[in-house]
mmCIF file of C-alpha atoms in Angstrom:
data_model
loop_
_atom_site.group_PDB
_atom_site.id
_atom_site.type_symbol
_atom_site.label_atom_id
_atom_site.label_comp_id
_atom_site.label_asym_id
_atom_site.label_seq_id
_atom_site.Cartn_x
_atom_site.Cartn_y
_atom_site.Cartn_z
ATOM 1 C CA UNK V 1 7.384 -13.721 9.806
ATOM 2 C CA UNK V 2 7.674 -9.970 8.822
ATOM 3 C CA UNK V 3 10.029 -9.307 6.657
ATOM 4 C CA UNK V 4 9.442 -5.216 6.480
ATOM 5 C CA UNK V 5 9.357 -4.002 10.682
ATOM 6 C CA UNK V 6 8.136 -0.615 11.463
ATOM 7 C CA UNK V 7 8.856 -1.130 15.108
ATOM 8 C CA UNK V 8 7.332 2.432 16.699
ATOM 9 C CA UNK V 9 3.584 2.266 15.974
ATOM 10 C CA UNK V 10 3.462 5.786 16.727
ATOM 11 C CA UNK V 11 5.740 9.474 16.491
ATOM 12 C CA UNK V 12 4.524 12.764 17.639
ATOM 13 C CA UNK V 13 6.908 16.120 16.604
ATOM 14 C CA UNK V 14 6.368 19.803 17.098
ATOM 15 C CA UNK V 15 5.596 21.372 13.633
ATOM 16 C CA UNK V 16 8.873 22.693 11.342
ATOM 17 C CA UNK V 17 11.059 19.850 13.171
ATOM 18 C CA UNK V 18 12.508 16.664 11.646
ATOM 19 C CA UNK V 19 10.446 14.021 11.387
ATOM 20 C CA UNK V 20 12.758 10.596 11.070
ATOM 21 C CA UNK V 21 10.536 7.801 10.231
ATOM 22 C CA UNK V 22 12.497 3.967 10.585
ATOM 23 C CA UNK V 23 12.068 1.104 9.166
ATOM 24 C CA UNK V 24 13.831 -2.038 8.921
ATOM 25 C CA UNK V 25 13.722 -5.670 6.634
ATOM 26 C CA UNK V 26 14.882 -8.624 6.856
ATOM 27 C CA UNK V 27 15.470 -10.342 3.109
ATOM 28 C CA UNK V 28 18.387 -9.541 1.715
ATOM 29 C CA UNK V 29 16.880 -9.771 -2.012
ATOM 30 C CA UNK V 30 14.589 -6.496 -1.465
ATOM 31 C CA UNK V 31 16.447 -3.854 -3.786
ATOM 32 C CA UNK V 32 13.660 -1.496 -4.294
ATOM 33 C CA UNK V 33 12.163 0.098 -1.425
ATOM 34 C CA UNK V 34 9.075 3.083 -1.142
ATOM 35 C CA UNK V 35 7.101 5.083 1.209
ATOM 36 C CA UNK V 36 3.441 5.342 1.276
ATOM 37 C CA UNK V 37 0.995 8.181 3.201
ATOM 38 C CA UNK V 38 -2.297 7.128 4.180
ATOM 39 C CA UNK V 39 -5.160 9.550 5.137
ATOM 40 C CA UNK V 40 -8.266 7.531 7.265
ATOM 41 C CA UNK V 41 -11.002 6.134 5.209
ATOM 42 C CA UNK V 42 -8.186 6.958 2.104
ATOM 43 C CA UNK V 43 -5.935 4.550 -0.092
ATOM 44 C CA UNK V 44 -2.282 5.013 0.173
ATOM 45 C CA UNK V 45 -0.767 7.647 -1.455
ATOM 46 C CA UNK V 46 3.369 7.273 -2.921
ATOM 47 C CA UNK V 47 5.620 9.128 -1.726
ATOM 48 C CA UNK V 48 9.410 8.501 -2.712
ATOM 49 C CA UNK V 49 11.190 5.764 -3.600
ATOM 50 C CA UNK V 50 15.003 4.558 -3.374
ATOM 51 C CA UNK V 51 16.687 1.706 -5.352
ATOM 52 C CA UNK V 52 19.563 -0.152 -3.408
ATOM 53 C CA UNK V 53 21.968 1.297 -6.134
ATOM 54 C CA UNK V 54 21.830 4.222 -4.189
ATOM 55 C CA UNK V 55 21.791 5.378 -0.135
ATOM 56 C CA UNK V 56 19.810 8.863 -0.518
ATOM 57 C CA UNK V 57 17.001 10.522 -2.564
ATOM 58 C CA UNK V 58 15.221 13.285 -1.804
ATOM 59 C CA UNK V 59 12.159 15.102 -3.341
ATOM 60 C CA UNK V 60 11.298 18.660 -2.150
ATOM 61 C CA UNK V 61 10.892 18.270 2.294
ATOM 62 C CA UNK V 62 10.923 14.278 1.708
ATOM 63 C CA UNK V 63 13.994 12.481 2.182
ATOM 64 C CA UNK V 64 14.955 8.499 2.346
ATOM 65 C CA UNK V 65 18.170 7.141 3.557
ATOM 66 C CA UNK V 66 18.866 3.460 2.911
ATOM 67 C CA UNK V 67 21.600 1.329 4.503
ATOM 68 C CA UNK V 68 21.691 -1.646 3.257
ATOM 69 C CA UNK V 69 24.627 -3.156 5.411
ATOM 70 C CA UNK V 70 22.054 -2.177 8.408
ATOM 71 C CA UNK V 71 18.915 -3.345 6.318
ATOM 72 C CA UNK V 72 17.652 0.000 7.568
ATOM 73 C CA UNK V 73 15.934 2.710 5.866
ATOM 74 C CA UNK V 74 14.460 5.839 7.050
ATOM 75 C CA UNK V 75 12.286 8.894 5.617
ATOM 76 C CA UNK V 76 13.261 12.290 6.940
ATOM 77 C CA UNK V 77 10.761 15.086 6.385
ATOM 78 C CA UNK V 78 11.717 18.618 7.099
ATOM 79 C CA UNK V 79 9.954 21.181 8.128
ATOM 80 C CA UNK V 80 7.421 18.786 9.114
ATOM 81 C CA UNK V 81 3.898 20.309 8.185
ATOM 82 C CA UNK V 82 0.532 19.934 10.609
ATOM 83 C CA UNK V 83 -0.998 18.501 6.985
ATOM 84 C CA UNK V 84 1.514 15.482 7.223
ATOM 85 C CA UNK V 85 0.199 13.813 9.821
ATOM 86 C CA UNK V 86 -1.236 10.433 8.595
ATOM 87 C CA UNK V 87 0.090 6.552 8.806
ATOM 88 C CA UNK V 88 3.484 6.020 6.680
ATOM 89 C CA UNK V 89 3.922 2.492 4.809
ATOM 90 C CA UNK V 90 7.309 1.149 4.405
ATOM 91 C CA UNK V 91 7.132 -0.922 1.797
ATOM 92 C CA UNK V 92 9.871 -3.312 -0.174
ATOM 93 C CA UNK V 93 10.128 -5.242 -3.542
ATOM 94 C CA UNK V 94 12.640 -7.889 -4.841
ATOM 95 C CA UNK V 95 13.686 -7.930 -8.690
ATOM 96 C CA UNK V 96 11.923 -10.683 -10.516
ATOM 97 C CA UNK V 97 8.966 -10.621 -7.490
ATOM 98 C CA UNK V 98 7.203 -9.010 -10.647
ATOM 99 C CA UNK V 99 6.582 -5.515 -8.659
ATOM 100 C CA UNK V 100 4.806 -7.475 -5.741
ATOM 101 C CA UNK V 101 4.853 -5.154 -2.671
ATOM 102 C CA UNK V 102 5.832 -6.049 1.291
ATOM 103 C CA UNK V 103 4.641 -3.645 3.422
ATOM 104 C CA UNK V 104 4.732 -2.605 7.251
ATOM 105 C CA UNK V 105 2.606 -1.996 9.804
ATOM 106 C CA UNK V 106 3.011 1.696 9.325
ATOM 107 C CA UNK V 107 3.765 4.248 11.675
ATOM 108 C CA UNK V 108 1.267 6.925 13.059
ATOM 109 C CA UNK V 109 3.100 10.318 12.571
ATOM 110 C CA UNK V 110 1.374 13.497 14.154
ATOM 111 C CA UNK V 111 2.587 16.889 13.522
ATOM 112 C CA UNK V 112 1.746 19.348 16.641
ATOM 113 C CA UNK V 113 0.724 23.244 15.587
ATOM 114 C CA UNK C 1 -0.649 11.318 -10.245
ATOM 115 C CA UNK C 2 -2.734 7.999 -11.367
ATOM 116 C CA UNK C 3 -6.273 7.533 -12.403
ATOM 117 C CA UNK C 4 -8.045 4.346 -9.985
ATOM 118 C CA UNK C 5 -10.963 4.446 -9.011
ATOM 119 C CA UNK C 6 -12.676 1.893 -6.220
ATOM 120 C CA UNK C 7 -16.436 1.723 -6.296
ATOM 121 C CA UNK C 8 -18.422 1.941 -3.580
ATOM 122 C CA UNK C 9 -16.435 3.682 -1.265
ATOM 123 C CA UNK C 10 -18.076 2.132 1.874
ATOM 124 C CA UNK C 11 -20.547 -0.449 1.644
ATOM 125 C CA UNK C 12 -22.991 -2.555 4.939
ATOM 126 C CA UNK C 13 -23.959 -5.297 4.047
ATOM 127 C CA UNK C 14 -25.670 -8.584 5.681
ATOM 128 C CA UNK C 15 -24.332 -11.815 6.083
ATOM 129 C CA UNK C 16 -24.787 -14.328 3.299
ATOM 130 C CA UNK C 17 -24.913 -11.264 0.517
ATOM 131 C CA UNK C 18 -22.762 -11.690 -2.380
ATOM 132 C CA UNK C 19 -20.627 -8.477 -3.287
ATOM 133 C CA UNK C 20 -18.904 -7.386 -5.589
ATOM 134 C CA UNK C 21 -16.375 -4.237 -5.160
ATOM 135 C CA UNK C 22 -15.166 -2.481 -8.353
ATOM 136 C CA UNK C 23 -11.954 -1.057 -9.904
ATOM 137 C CA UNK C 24 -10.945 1.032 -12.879
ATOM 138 C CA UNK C 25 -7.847 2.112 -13.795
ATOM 139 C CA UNK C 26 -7.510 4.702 -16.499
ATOM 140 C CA UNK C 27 -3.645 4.627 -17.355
ATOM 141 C CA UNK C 28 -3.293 1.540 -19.523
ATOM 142 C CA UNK C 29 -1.592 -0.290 -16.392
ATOM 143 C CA UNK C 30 -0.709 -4.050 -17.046
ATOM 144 C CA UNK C 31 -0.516 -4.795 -13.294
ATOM 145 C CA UNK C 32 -3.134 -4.650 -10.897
ATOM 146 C CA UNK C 33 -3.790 -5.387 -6.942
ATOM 147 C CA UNK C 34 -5.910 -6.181 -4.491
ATOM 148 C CA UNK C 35 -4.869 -5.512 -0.619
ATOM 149 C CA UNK C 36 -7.091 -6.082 2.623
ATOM 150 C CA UNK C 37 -5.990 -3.704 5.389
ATOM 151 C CA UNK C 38 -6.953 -3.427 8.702
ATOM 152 C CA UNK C 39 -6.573 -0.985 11.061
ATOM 153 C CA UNK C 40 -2.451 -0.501 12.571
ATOM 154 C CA UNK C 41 -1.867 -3.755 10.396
ATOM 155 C CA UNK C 42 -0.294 -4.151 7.041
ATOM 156 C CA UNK C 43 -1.167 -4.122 3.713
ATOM 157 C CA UNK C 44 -2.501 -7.836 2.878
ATOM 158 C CA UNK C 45 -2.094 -8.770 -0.658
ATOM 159 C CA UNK C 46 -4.655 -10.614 -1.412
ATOM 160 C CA UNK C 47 -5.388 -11.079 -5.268
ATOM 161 C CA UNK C 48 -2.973 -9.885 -8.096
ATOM 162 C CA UNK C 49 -3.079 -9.534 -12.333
ATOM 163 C CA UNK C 50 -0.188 -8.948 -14.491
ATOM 164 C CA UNK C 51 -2.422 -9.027 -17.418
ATOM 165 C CA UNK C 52 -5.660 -9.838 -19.102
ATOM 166 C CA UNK C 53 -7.170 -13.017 -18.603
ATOM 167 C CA UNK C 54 -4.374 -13.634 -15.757
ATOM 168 C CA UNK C 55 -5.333 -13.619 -11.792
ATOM 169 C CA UNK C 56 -2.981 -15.203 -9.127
ATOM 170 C CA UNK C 57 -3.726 -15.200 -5.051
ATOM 171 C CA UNK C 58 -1.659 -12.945 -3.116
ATOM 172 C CA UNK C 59 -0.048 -14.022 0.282
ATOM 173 C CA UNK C 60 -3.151 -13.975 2.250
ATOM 174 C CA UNK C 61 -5.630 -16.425 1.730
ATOM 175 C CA UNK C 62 -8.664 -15.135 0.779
ATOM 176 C CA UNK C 63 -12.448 -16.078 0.210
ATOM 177 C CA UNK C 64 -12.936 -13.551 -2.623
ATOM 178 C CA UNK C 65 -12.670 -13.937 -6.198
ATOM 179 C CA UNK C 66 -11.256 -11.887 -9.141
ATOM 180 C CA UNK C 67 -11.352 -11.577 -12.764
ATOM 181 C CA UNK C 68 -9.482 -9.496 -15.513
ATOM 182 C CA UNK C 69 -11.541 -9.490 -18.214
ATOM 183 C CA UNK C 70 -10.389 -5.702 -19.361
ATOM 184 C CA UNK C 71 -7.491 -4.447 -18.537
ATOM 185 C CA UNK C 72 -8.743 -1.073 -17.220
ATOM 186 C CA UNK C 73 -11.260 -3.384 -15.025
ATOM 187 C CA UNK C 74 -10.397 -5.389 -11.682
ATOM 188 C CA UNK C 75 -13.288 -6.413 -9.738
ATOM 189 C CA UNK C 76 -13.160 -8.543 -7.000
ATOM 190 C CA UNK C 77 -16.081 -10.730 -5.645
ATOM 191 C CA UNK C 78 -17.502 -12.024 -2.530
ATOM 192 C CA UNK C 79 -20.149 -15.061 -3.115
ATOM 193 C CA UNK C 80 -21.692 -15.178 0.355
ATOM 194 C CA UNK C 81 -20.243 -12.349 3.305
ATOM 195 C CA UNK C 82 -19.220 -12.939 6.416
ATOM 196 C CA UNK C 83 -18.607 -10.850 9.520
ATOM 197 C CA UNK C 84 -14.843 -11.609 8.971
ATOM 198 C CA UNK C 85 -14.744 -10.007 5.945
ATOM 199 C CA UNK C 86 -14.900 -6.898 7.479
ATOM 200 C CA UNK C 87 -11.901 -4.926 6.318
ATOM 201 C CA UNK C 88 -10.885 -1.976 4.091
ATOM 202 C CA UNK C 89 -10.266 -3.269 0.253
ATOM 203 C CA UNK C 90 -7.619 -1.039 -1.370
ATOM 204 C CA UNK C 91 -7.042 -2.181 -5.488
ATOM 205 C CA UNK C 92 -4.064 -0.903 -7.202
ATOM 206 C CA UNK C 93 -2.098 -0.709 -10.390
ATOM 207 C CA UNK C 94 1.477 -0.613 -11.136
ATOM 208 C CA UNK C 95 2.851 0.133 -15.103
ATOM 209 C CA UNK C 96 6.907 -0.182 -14.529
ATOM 210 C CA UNK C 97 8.827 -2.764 -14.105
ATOM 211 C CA UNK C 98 10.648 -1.917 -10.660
ATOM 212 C CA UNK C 99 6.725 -1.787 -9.000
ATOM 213 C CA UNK C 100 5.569 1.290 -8.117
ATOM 214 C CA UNK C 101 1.988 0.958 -7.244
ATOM 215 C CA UNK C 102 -0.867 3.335 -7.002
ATOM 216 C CA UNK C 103 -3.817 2.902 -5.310
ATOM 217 C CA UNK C 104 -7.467 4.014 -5.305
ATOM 218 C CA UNK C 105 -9.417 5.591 -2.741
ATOM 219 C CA UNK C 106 -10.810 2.049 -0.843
ATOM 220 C CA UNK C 107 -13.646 0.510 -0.133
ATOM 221 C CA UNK C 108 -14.503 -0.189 3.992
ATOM 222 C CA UNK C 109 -16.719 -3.045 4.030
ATOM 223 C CA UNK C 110 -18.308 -3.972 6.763
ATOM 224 C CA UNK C 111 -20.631 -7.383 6.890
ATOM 225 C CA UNK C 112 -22.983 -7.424 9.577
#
C-alpha cells in the first residue's frame, strides 16, 4: 500500500511557466515532508522541505504548499528553467520514524525551450 | 551541499560474483541509507544505520548485507549475484533529527 502517491507519472510545460508538481499521502502521522530532483544515472538531489507546522516555504523559484486537511502537497517552480527537467521525489517522514524516508514514484517533469 | 560518495559508479558483473558497493560520507553523519531504485518506481529502503556497530533492514527485503564498522563507511554486500539484483543502489546520510537525507551519486548494477 503506498502511502506517498504521485499520481501523474509525467508533466511537460513551456519554459518560464509554472510548474505545479502534486503529491498526495495517506498516514496521518507524516509531519515532515521534502522534495527530491533526480538527474539519470544521478542520486537524488534535496530540494526544499516543509514541516506540518507550517502550509508554505519557499526558497528562491522553488515553492511547497502543504495541506494537511487535504493530505496534499505540491511544489511550484516559477519560471520553470529547460535545466529543471529531471524526475521529482515526494518524499514523507513521521516523528519518532528516526528520519526514515517514504518516497513516491516521482514525476517526470520536462521543461520545453 | 554534502560530501557521499558511492563507489563504483556502474558496475557488470556475472552471476554467482560476490560484490561489494562502497560508501563514504565525509560530514560526521550518524545516519546512513541504503535505497534500491528502479526505473519510474520508488525509492526502496533497503538497509539502514543510526550508528556504529548498528544495521537494521529497511522495508524491502533484501539479499544484501551491510556493516558499519566506521561511521564515515557504509558498504553494502552481495555474496553471490543474481540477475534480479539488477537495480540502481543509491546510499545516503542524514545528521538532524527531522531526516533530511543526502545522497551520493549511485551505483547501476547490472548482473548478467
Amino acid at each position: 500500500d503506498q502511502q506517498v502517491k504521485q499520481n501523474s507519472p509525467s508533466l511537460s510545460v513551456q519554459e518560464g511557466r509554472i510548474s505545479i508538481l502534486n503529491c498526495d499521502y495517506t498516514n496521518s502521522m507524516f509531519d515532515y515532508f521534502l522534495w527530491y530532483k533526480k538527474y539519470p544515472a544521478e542520486g537524488p538531489t534535496f530540494l526544499i522541505s516543509i514541516s506540518s507546522i507550517k502550509d508554505k516555504n519557499e526558497d528562491g523559484r522553488f515553492t511547497v504548499f502543504l495541506n494537511k486537511s487535504a493530505k496534499h502537497l505540491s511544489l511550484h517552480i516559477v519560471p520553470s528553467q529547460p535545466g529543471d527537467s529531471a524526475v521529482y521525489f515526494c518524499a514523507a517522514s513521521a516523528t519518532g520514524a528516526n528520519s526514515k524516508l517514504t518516497f513516491g514514484k516521482g514525476i517526470t517533469l520536462s521543461v520545453r525551450p | 551541499e554534502a560530501d557521499i560518495y558511492q563507489t563504483p559508479r556502474y558496475l557488470v558483473i556475472g552471476t554467482g560474483k560476490k560484490i561489494t558497493l562502497e560508501c563514504s560520507q565525509t560530514m560526521g553523519h550518524d545516519k546512513m541509507y541504503w535505497y534500491q531504485q528502479d526505473p519510474g518506481m520508488e525509492l526502496h529502503l533497503i538497509h539502514y544505520s543510526y550508528g556504529v556497530n548498528s544495521t537494521e533492514k529497511g522495508d524491502l527485503s533484501s539479499e544484501s548485507t551491510v556493516s558499519r564498522i566506521r561511521t564515515e563507511h557504509f558498504p553494502l554486500t552481495l555474496e553471490s549475484a543474481r540477475p534480479s539484483h539488477t537495480s540502481q543502489y543509491l546510499c545516503a546520510s542524514s545528521g538532524t533529527p527531522r531526516g533530511t537525507q543526502y545522497f551520493g551519486p549511485g551505483t547501476r548494477l547490472l548482473v548478467l
